[in-house]
Amino acid sequence: MSGEKNWYAVHTYSGYENKVRKNLEARVESMNMQDQIFRVVIPEEEETTVKDGKRKTAMKKTFPGYVLVELVMTDESWYVVRNTPGVTGFVGSQGAGSKPNPLLPEEAKFILKSMGMVERTVDFEVEVGESVSIVDGPFKNQAGEISHIDEERYKLTVLVEMFGRETPVEVEFDQIEKL
């Protein structure tokens, strides 16, 4: 099976986003599509409103009528998603028989990040003892040596010099560059 996994925007009947996610997840299970269809996400963000002096937090859909699906585009995965109850089609399809274009990586990353679900991709290998420069966050423009790598949490501990001594700081993979 060839192909890489990408995020696709899928159009649903309005108000059917949760139903589509449940239906699609059930179909992935029953049709053994776990190697082609990975995650179904409803783009939403937390919205806090104050009514009668009471603070209320609820999830608000940022793109009503759409779900994002991470999949490897094959005839089977395309068919399974398209024929899920509540789905009206893929966004970016040119014609009836043509496969859709995936979201651009930066589009998917932007949407996921706004939901607090940062897509974790590490484009380089780092090792303990390696020197790196911190390019983002509170320790930006500091350089240091990696003392610990926590791959599961996508965090690194970097020893940076502060006040004349080495201090361990925790940063994420996308906050560093190799020196």
mmCIF file with all atom_site columns, C-alpha atoms in Angstrom:
data_model
loop_
_atom_site.group_PDB
_atom_site.id
_atom_site.type_symbol
_atom_site.label_atom_id
_atom_site.label_alt_id
_atom_site.label_comp_id
_atom_site.label_asym_id
_atom_site.label_entity_id
_atom_site.label_seq_id
_atom_site.pdbx_PDB_ins_code
_atom_site.Cartn_x
_atom_site.Cartn_y
_atom_site.Cartn_z
_atom_site.occupancy
_atom_site.B_iso_or_equiv
_atom_site.pdbx_formal_charge
_atom_site.auth_seq_id
_atom_site.auth_comp_id
_atom_site.auth_asym_id
_atom_site.auth_atom_id
_atom_site.pdbx_PDB_model_num
ATOM 1   C CA . MET A 1 1   ? 0.000   0.000  0.000   1.00 0.00 ? 1   MET A CA 1
ATOM 2   C CA . SER A 1 2   ? 1.554   3.270  -1.055  1.00 0.00 ? 2   SER A CA 1
ATOM 3   C CA . GLY A 1 3   ? 0.778   6.822  -0.143  1.00 0.00 ? 3   GLY A CA 1
ATOM 4   C CA . GLU A 1 4   ? 1.310   9.061  2.831   1.00 0.00 ? 4   GLU A CA 1
ATOM 5   C CA . LYS A 1 5   ? -1.185  10.139 5.402   1.00 0.00 ? 5   LYS A CA 1
ATOM 6   C CA . ASN A 1 6   ? -2.671  13.595 5.041   1.00 0.00 ? 6   ASN A CA 1
ATOM 7   C CA . TRP A 1 7   ? -5.521  15.586 6.520   1.00 0.00 ? 7   TRP A CA 1
ATOM 8   C CA . TYR A 1 8   ? -8.644  16.044 4.413   1.00 0.00 ? 8   TYR A CA 1
ATOM 9   C CA . ALA A 1 9   ? -11.616 18.307 5.047   1.00 0.00 ? 9   ALA A CA 1
ATOM 10  C CA . VAL A 1 10  ? -14.910 16.474 4.766   1.00 0.00 ? 10  VAL A CA 1
ATOM 11  C CA . HIS A 1 11  ? -18.224 18.304 4.364   1.00 0.00 ? 11  HIS A CA 1
ATOM 12  C CA . THR A 1 12  ? -21.132 17.067 6.494   1.00 0.00 ? 12  THR A CA 1
ATOM 13  C CA . TYR A 1 13  ? -24.746 17.971 6.914   1.00 0.00 ? 13  TYR A CA 1
ATOM 14  C CA . SER A 1 14  ? -24.861 20.857 9.354   1.00 0.00 ? 14  SER A CA 1
ATOM 15  C CA . GLY A 1 15  ? -25.184 19.610 12.923  1.00 0.00 ? 15  GLY A CA 1
ATOM 16  C CA . TYR A 1 16  ? -24.057 16.103 11.941  1.00 0.00 ? 16  TYR A CA 1
ATOM 17  C CA . GLU A 1 17  ? -20.360 16.540 12.789  1.00 0.00 ? 17  GLU A CA 1
ATOM 18  C CA . ASN A 1 18  ? -20.467 14.361 15.940  1.00 0.00 ? 18  ASN A CA 1
ATOM 19  C CA . LYS A 1 19  ? -22.616 11.732 14.224  1.00 0.00 ? 19  LYS A CA 1
ATOM 20  C CA . VAL A 1 20  ? -20.233 11.611 11.253  1.00 0.00 ? 20  VAL A CA 1
ATOM 21  C CA . ARG A 1 21  ? -17.245 11.184 13.585  1.00 0.00 ? 21  ARG A CA 1
ATOM 22  C CA . LYS A 1 22  ? -18.979 8.298  15.431  1.00 0.00 ? 22  LYS A CA 1
ATOM 23  C CA . ASN A 1 23  ? -20.185 6.672  12.190  1.00 0.00 ? 23  ASN A CA 1
ATOM 24  C CA . LEU A 1 24  ? -16.791 6.953  10.552  1.00 0.00 ? 24  LEU A CA 1
ATOM 25  C CA . GLU A 1 25  ? -14.910 5.634  13.600  1.00 0.00 ? 25  GLU A CA 1
ATOM 26  C CA . ALA A 1 26  ? -17.329 2.663  13.722  1.00 0.00 ? 26  ALA A CA 1
ATOM 27  C CA . ARG A 1 27  ? -16.838 1.973  9.999   1.00 0.00 ? 27  ARG A CA 1
ATOM 28  C CA . VAL A 1 28  ? -13.046 2.127  10.356  1.00 0.00 ? 28  VAL A CA 1
ATOM 29  C CA . GLU A 1 29  ? -13.341 -0.562 13.089  1.00 0.00 ? 29  GLU A CA 1
ATOM 30  C CA . SER A 1 30  ? -15.841 -2.809 11.298  1.00 0.00 ? 30  SER A CA 1
ATOM 31  C CA . MET A 1 31  ? -14.072 -2.583 7.930   1.00 0.00 ? 31  MET A CA 1
ATOM 32  C CA . ASN A 1 32  ? -10.530 -2.911 9.351   1.00 0.00 ? 32  ASN A CA 1
ATOM 33  C CA . MET A 1 33  ? -9.384  0.408  7.889   1.00 0.00 ? 33  MET A CA 1
ATOM 34  C CA . GLN A 1 34  ? -7.089  1.368  10.820  1.00 0.00 ? 34  GLN A CA 1
ATOM 35  C CA . ASP A 1 35  ? -4.055  1.233  8.500   1.00 0.00 ? 35  ASP A CA 1
ATOM 36  C CA . GLN A 1 36  ? -5.619  3.799  6.129   1.00 0.00 ? 36  GLN A CA 1
ATOM 37  C CA . ILE A 1 37  ? -7.909  6.038  8.216   1.00 0.00 ? 37  ILE A CA 1
ATOM 38  C CA . PHE A 1 38  ? -6.378  7.345  11.445  1.00 0.00 ? 38  PHE A CA 1
ATOM 39  C CA . ARG A 1 39  ? -8.099  10.259 13.151  1.00 0.00 ? 39  ARG A CA 1
ATOM 40  C CA . VAL A 1 40  ? -11.403 12.081 12.792  1.00 0.00 ? 40  VAL A CA 1
ATOM 41  C CA . VAL A 1 41  ? -11.400 15.560 14.324  1.00 0.00 ? 41  VAL A CA 1
ATOM 42  C CA . ILE A 1 42  ? -14.162 18.122 14.667  1.00 0.00 ? 42  ILE A CA 1
ATOM 43  C CA . PRO A 1 43  ? -12.523 21.569 14.542  1.00 0.00 ? 43  PRO A CA 1
ATOM 44  C CA . GLU A 1 44  ? -13.685 23.355 17.674  1.00 0.00 ? 44  GLU A CA 1
ATOM 45  C CA . GLU A 1 45  ? -12.335 25.663 20.308  1.00 0.00 ? 45  GLU A CA 1
ATOM 46  C CA . GLU A 1 46  ? -13.252 26.530 23.839  1.00 0.00 ? 46  GLU A CA 1
ATOM 47  C CA . GLU A 1 47  ? -15.530 29.533 24.138  1.00 0.00 ? 47  GLU A CA 1
ATOM 48  C CA . THR A 1 48  ? -16.241 31.195 27.467  1.00 0.00 ? 48  THR A CA 1
ATOM 49  C CA . THR A 1 49  ? -19.375 33.245 27.908  1.00 0.00 ? 49  THR A CA 1
ATOM 50  C CA . VAL A 1 50  ? -20.638 35.130 30.949  1.00 0.00 ? 50  VAL A CA 1
ATOM 51  C CA . LYS A 1 51  ? -24.366 35.097 31.530  1.00 0.00 ? 51  LYS A CA 1
ATOM 52  C CA . ASP A 1 52  ? -26.066 36.359 34.696  1.00 0.00 ? 52  ASP A CA 1
ATOM 53  C CA . GLY A 1 53  ? -22.646 36.710 36.296  1.00 0.00 ? 53  GLY A CA 1
ATOM 54  C CA . LYS A 1 54  ? -21.897 33.000 35.707  1.00 0.00 ? 54  LYS A CA 1
ATOM 55  C CA . ARG A 1 55  ? -18.960 31.975 33.589  1.00 0.00 ? 55  ARG A CA 1
ATOM 56  C CA . LYS A 1 56  ? -19.770 29.161 31.195  1.00 0.00 ? 56  LYS A CA 1
ATOM 57  C CA . THR A 1 57  ? -17.292 27.345 28.985  1.00 0.00 ? 57  THR A CA 1
ATOM 58  C CA . ALA A 1 58  ? -18.441 25.355 25.982  1.00 0.00 ? 58  ALA A CA 1
ATOM 59  C CA . MET A 1 59  ? -16.869 23.922 22.877  1.00 0.00 ? 59  MET A CA 1
ATOM 60  C CA . LYS A 1 60  ? -17.786 25.904 19.776  1.00 0.00 ? 60  LYS A CA 1
ATOM 61  C CA . LYS A 1 61  ? -17.332 24.486 16.284  1.00 0.00 ? 61  LYS A CA 1
ATOM 62  C CA . THR A 1 62  ? -14.900 26.679 14.368  1.00 0.00 ? 62  THR A CA 1
ATOM 63  C CA . PHE A 1 63  ? -15.936 25.223 10.985  1.00 0.00 ? 63  PHE A CA 1
ATOM 64  C CA . PRO A 1 64  ? -19.560 24.077 11.342  1.00 0.00 ? 64  PRO A CA 1
ATOM 65  C CA . GLY A 1 65  ? -20.404 21.426 8.763   1.00 0.00 ? 65  GLY A CA 1
ATOM 66  C CA . TYR A 1 66  ? -16.859 20.082 8.478   1.00 0.00 ? 66  TYR A CA 1
ATOM 67  C CA . VAL A 1 67  ? -14.753 17.354 10.031  1.00 0.00 ? 67  VAL A CA 1
ATOM 68  C CA . LEU A 1 68  ? -11.089 16.681 9.415   1.00 0.00 ? 68  LEU A CA 1
ATOM 69  C CA . VAL A 1 69  ? -10.002 13.158 8.606   1.00 0.00 ? 69  VAL A CA 1
ATOM 70  C CA . GLU A 1 70  ? -6.405  11.964 8.652   1.00 0.00 ? 70  GLU A CA 1
ATOM 71  C CA . LEU A 1 71  ? -5.994  9.200  6.113   1.00 0.00 ? 71  LEU A CA 1
ATOM 72  C CA . VAL A 1 72  ? -3.944  7.640  3.369   1.00 0.00 ? 72  VAL A CA 1
ATOM 73  C CA . MET A 1 73  ? -5.917  8.318  0.191   1.00 0.00 ? 73  MET A CA 1
ATOM 74  C CA . THR A 1 74  ? -6.747  4.999  -1.489  1.00 0.00 ? 74  THR A CA 1
ATOM 75  C CA . ASP A 1 75  ? -9.816  3.846  -3.396  1.00 0.00 ? 75  ASP A CA 1
ATOM 76  C CA . GLU A 1 76  ? -10.980 2.064  -0.219  1.00 0.00 ? 76  GLU A CA 1
ATOM 77  C CA . SER A 1 77  ? -10.460 4.946  2.239   1.00 0.00 ? 77  SER A CA 1
ATOM 78  C CA . TRP A 1 78  ? -12.034 7.405  -0.221  1.00 0.00 ? 78  TRP A CA 1
ATOM 79  C CA . TYR A 1 79  ? -15.055 5.106  -0.584  1.00 0.00 ? 79  TYR A CA 1
ATOM 80  C CA . VAL A 1 80  ? -15.440 4.495  3.169   1.00 0.00 ? 80  VAL A CA 1
ATOM 81  C CA . VAL A 1 81  ? -15.384 8.210  4.054   1.00 0.00 ? 81  VAL A CA 1
ATOM 82  C CA . ARG A 1 82  ? -17.581 9.325  1.137   1.00 0.00 ? 82  ARG A CA 1
ATOM 83  C CA . ASN A 1 83  ? -20.228 6.734  1.953   1.00 0.00 ? 83  ASN A CA 1
ATOM 84  C CA . THR A 1 84  ? -20.383 7.440  5.685   1.00 0.00 ? 84  THR A CA 1
ATOM 85  C CA . PRO A 1 85  ? -23.895 8.573  6.668   1.00 0.00 ? 85  PRO A CA 1
ATOM 86  C CA . GLY A 1 86  ? -24.001 12.369 7.071   1.00 0.00 ? 86  GLY A CA 1
ATOM 87  C CA . VAL A 1 87  ? -21.022 13.017 4.757   1.00 0.00 ? 87  VAL A CA 1
ATOM 88  C CA . THR A 1 88  ? -21.833 15.097 1.686   1.00 0.00 ? 88  THR A CA 1
ATOM 89  C CA . GLY A 1 89  ? -18.335 14.896 0.199   1.00 0.00 ? 89  GLY A CA 1
ATOM 90  C CA . PHE A 1 90  ? -14.708 15.883 0.420   1.00 0.00 ? 90  PHE A CA 1
ATOM 91  C CA . VAL A 1 91  ? -13.624 19.491 0.158   1.00 0.00 ? 91  VAL A CA 1
ATOM 92  C CA . GLY A 1 92  ? -11.320 19.965 -2.832  1.00 0.00 ? 92  GLY A CA 1
ATOM 93  C CA . SER A 1 93  ? -12.792 17.349 -5.186  1.00 0.00 ? 93  SER A CA 1
ATOM 94  C CA . GLN A 1 94  ? -12.631 18.513 -8.801  1.00 0.00 ? 94  GLN A CA 1
ATOM 95  C CA . GLY A 1 95  ? -15.297 16.227 -10.258 1.00 0.00 ? 95  GLY A CA 1
ATOM 96  C CA . ALA A 1 96  ? -17.536 13.317 -9.339  1.00 0.00 ? 96  ALA A CA 1
ATOM 97  C CA . GLY A 1 97  ? -14.878 10.655 -9.879  1.00 0.00 ? 97  GLY A CA 1
ATOM 98  C CA . SER A 1 98  ? -11.743 12.544 -8.882  1.00 0.00 ? 98  SER A CA 1
ATOM 99  C CA . LYS A 1 99  ? -9.997  12.213 -5.561  1.00 0.00 ? 99  LYS A CA 1
ATOM 100 C CA . PRO A 1 100 ? -9.756  15.371 -3.438  1.00 0.00 ? 100 PRO A CA 1
ATOM 101 C CA . ASN A 1 101 ? -6.665  17.345 -2.591  1.00 0.00 ? 101 ASN A CA 1
ATOM 102 C CA . PRO A 1 102 ? -5.452  17.140 1.006   1.00 0.00 ? 102 PRO A CA 1
ATOM 103 C CA . LEU A 1 103 ? -5.211  20.182 3.234   1.00 0.00 ? 103 LEU A CA 1
ATOM 104 C CA . LEU A 1 104 ? -1.825  21.839 2.990   1.00 0.00 ? 104 LEU A CA 1
ATOM 105 C CA . PRO A 1 105 ? 0.343   20.827 5.971   1.00 0.00 ? 105 PRO A CA 1
ATOM 106 C CA . GLU A 1 106 ? 0.327   24.418 7.256   1.00 0.00 ? 106 GLU A CA 1
ATOM 107 C CA . GLU A 1 107 ? -3.493  24.576 7.030   1.00 0.00 ? 107 GLU A CA 1
ATOM 108 C CA . ALA A 1 108 ? -3.889  21.350 9.014   1.00 0.00 ? 108 ALA A CA 1
ATOM 109 C CA . LYS A 1 109 ? -1.262  22.479 11.528  1.00 0.00 ? 109 LYS A CA 1
ATOM 110 C CA . PHE A 1 110 ? -2.995  25.855 11.979  1.00 0.00 ? 110 PHE A CA 1
ATOM 111 C CA . ILE A 1 111 ? -6.422  24.270 12.602  1.00 0.00 ? 111 ILE A CA 1
ATOM 112 C CA . LEU A 1 112 ? -5.048  21.619 14.974  1.00 0.00 ? 112 LEU A CA 1
ATOM 113 C CA . LYS A 1 113 ? -2.943  24.172 16.823  1.00 0.00 ? 113 LYS A CA 1
ATOM 114 C CA . SER A 1 114 ? -5.960  26.443 17.320  1.00 0.00 ? 114 SER A CA 1
ATOM 115 C CA . MET A 1 115 ? -7.644  23.450 18.969  1.00 0.00 ? 115 MET A CA 1
ATOM 116 C CA . GLY A 1 116 ? -4.644  22.799 21.183  1.00 0.00 ? 116 GLY A CA 1
ATOM 117 C CA . MET A 1 117 ? -3.847  19.641 19.203  1.00 0.00 ? 117 MET A CA 1
ATOM 118 C CA . VAL A 1 118 ? -0.513  20.529 17.715  1.00 0.00 ? 118 VAL A CA 1
ATOM 119 C CA . GLU A 1 119 ? 0.461   18.089 15.042  1.00 0.00 ? 119 GLU A CA 1
ATOM 120 C CA . ARG A 1 120 ? 3.734   16.589 16.176  1.00 0.00 ? 120 ARG A CA 1
ATOM 121 C CA . THR A 1 121 ? 6.280   16.139 13.459  1.00 0.00 ? 121 THR A CA 1
ATOM 122 C CA . VAL A 1 122 ? 9.950   16.003 14.131  1.00 0.00 ? 122 VAL A CA 1
ATOM 123 C CA . ASP A 1 123 ? 11.964  16.544 10.980  1.00 0.00 ? 123 ASP A CA 1
ATOM 124 C CA . PHE A 1 124 ? 15.354  15.883 12.502  1.00 0.00 ? 124 PHE A CA 1
ATOM 125 C CA . GLU A 1 125 ? 17.098  13.518 14.846  1.00 0.00 ? 125 GLU A CA 1
ATOM 126 C CA . VAL A 1 126 ? 18.670  14.880 18.015  1.00 0.00 ? 126 VAL A CA 1
ATOM 127 C CA . GLU A 1 127 ? 20.744  13.158 20.654  1.00 0.00 ? 127 GLU A CA 1
ATOM 128 C CA . VAL A 1 128 ? 21.580  13.795 24.273  1.00 0.00 ? 128 VAL A CA 1
ATOM 129 C CA . GLY A 1 129 ? 24.768  15.875 24.382  1.00 0.00 ? 129 GLY A CA 1
ATOM 130 C CA . GLU A 1 130 ? 24.029  17.663 21.127  1.00 0.00 ? 130 GLU A CA 1
ATOM 131 C CA . SER A 1 131 ? 24.128  21.469 20.990  1.00 0.00 ? 131 SER A CA 1
ATOM 132 C CA . VAL A 1 132 ? 20.976  23.264 19.925  1.00 0.00 ? 132 VAL A CA 1
ATOM 133 C CA . SER A 1 133 ? 19.664  26.782 19.676  1.00 0.00 ? 133 SER A CA 1
ATOM 134 C CA . ILE A 1 134 ? 16.245  27.636 21.106  1.00 0.00 ? 134 ILE A CA 1
ATOM 135 C CA . VAL A 1 135 ? 14.274  29.502 18.431  1.00 0.00 ? 135 VAL A CA 1
ATOM 136 C CA . ASP A 1 136 ? 10.918  30.017 20.172  1.00 0.00 ? 136 ASP A CA 1
ATOM 137 C CA . GLY A 1 137 ? 9.409   30.472 23.608  1.00 0.00 ? 137 GLY A CA 1
ATOM 138 C CA . PRO A 1 138 ? 10.690  32.201 26.749  1.00 0.00 ? 138 PRO A CA 1
ATOM 139 C CA . PHE A 1 139 ? 14.274  30.982 26.211  1.00 0.00 ? 139 PHE A CA 1
ATOM 140 C CA . LYS A 1 140 ? 14.487  32.152 22.596  1.00 0.00 ? 140 LYS A CA 1
ATOM 141 C CA . ASN A 1 141 ? 18.013  32.919 21.314  1.00 0.00 ? 141 ASN A CA 1
ATOM 142 C CA . GLN A 1 142 ? 19.620  30.773 24.042  1.00 0.00 ? 142 GLN A CA 1
ATOM 143 C CA . ALA A 1 143 ? 21.882  27.909 23.071  1.00 0.00 ? 143 ALA A CA 1
ATOM 144 C CA . GLY A 1 144 ? 22.565  24.844 25.097  1.00 0.00 ? 144 GLY A CA 1
ATOM 145 C CA . GLU A 1 145 ? 23.158  21.146 25.253  1.00 0.00 ? 145 GLU A CA 1
ATOM 146 C CA . ILE A 1 146 ? 20.407  18.518 25.272  1.00 0.00 ? 146 ILE A CA 1
ATOM 147 C CA . SER A 1 147 ? 20.430  16.652 28.581  1.00 0.00 ? 147 SER A CA 1
ATOM 148 C CA . HIS A 1 148 ? 17.190  14.662 28.215  1.00 0.00 ? 148 HIS A CA 1
ATOM 149 C CA . ILE A 1 149 ? 14.718  13.707 25.455  1.00 0.00 ? 149 ILE A CA 1
ATOM 150 C CA . ASP A 1 150 ? 11.109  12.822 26.236  1.00 0.00 ? 150 ASP A CA 1
ATOM 151 C CA . GLU A 1 151 ? 9.788   11.562 22.891  1.00 0.00 ? 151 GLU A CA 1
ATOM 152 C CA . GLU A 1 152 ? 6.312   10.728 24.165  1.00 0.00 ? 152 GLU A CA 1
ATOM 153 C CA . ARG A 1 153 ? 5.679   14.305 25.329  1.00 0.00 ? 153 ARG A CA 1
ATOM 154 C CA . TYR A 1 154 ? 7.709   15.864 22.484  1.00 0.00 ? 154 TYR A CA 1
ATOM 155 C CA . LYS A 1 155 ? 9.853   17.705 25.002  1.00 0.00 ? 155 LYS A CA 1
ATOM 156 C CA . LEU A 1 156 ? 13.584  18.136 25.475  1.00 0.00 ? 156 LEU A CA 1
ATOM 157 C CA . THR A 1 157 ? 15.548  19.304 28.440  1.00 0.00 ? 157 THR A CA 1
ATOM 158 C CA . VAL A 1 158 ? 18.255  21.713 27.330  1.00 0.00 ? 158 VAL A CA 1
ATOM 159 C CA . LEU A 1 159 ? 20.986  23.004 29.633  1.00 0.00 ? 159 LEU A CA 1
ATOM 160 C CA . VAL A 1 160 ? 21.308  26.736 29.036  1.00 0.00 ? 160 VAL A CA 1
ATOM 161 C CA . GLU A 1 161 ? 23.626  29.122 30.824  1.00 0.00 ? 161 GLU A CA 1
ATOM 162 C CA . MET A 1 162 ? 21.798  31.517 33.115  1.00 0.00 ? 162 MET A CA 1
ATOM 163 C CA . PHE A 1 163 ? 23.384  33.659 35.799  1.00 0.00 ? 163 PHE A CA 1
ATOM 164 C CA . GLY A 1 164 ? 26.734  31.975 35.205  1.00 0.00 ? 164 GLY A CA 1
ATOM 165 C CA . ARG A 1 165 ? 25.582  28.385 35.628  1.00 0.00 ? 165 ARG A CA 1
ATOM 166 C CA . GLU A 1 166 ? 23.881  25.682 33.575  1.00 0.00 ? 166 GLU A CA 1
ATOM 167 C CA . THR A 1 167 ? 20.154  25.543 34.134  1.00 0.00 ? 167 THR A CA 1
ATOM 168 C CA . PRO A 1 168 ? 17.862  22.831 32.705  1.00 0.00 ? 168 PRO A CA 1
ATOM 169 C CA . VAL A 1 169 ? 14.910  24.216 30.711  1.00 0.00 ? 169 VAL A CA 1
ATOM 170 C CA . GLU A 1 170 ? 12.141  22.211 29.069  1.00 0.00 ? 170 GLU A CA 1
ATOM 171 C CA . VAL A 1 171 ? 11.360  23.001 25.434  1.00 0.00 ? 171 VAL A CA 1
ATOM 172 C CA . GLU A 1 172 ? 9.380   21.347 22.659  1.00 0.00 ? 172 GLU A CA 1
ATOM 173 C CA . PHE A 1 173 ? 10.993  19.809 19.584  1.00 0.00 ? 173 PHE A CA 1
ATOM 174 C CA . ASP A 1 174 ? 9.690   22.591 17.336  1.00 0.00 ? 174 ASP A CA 1
ATOM 175 C CA . GLN A 1 175 ? 11.286  25.247 19.560  1.00 0.00 ? 175 GLN A CA 1
ATOM 176 C CA . ILE A 1 176 ? 14.870  24.226 18.748  1.00 0.00 ? 176 ILE A CA 1
ATOM 177 C CA . GLU A 1 177 ? 17.314  24.148 15.870  1.00 0.00 ? 177 GLU A CA 1
ATOM 178 C CA . LYS A 1 178 ? 20.513  22.186 15.586  1.00 0.00 ? 178 LYS A CA 1
ATOM 179 C CA . LEU A 1 179 ? 23.666  24.267 15.794  1.00 0.00 ? 179 LEU A CA 1
#
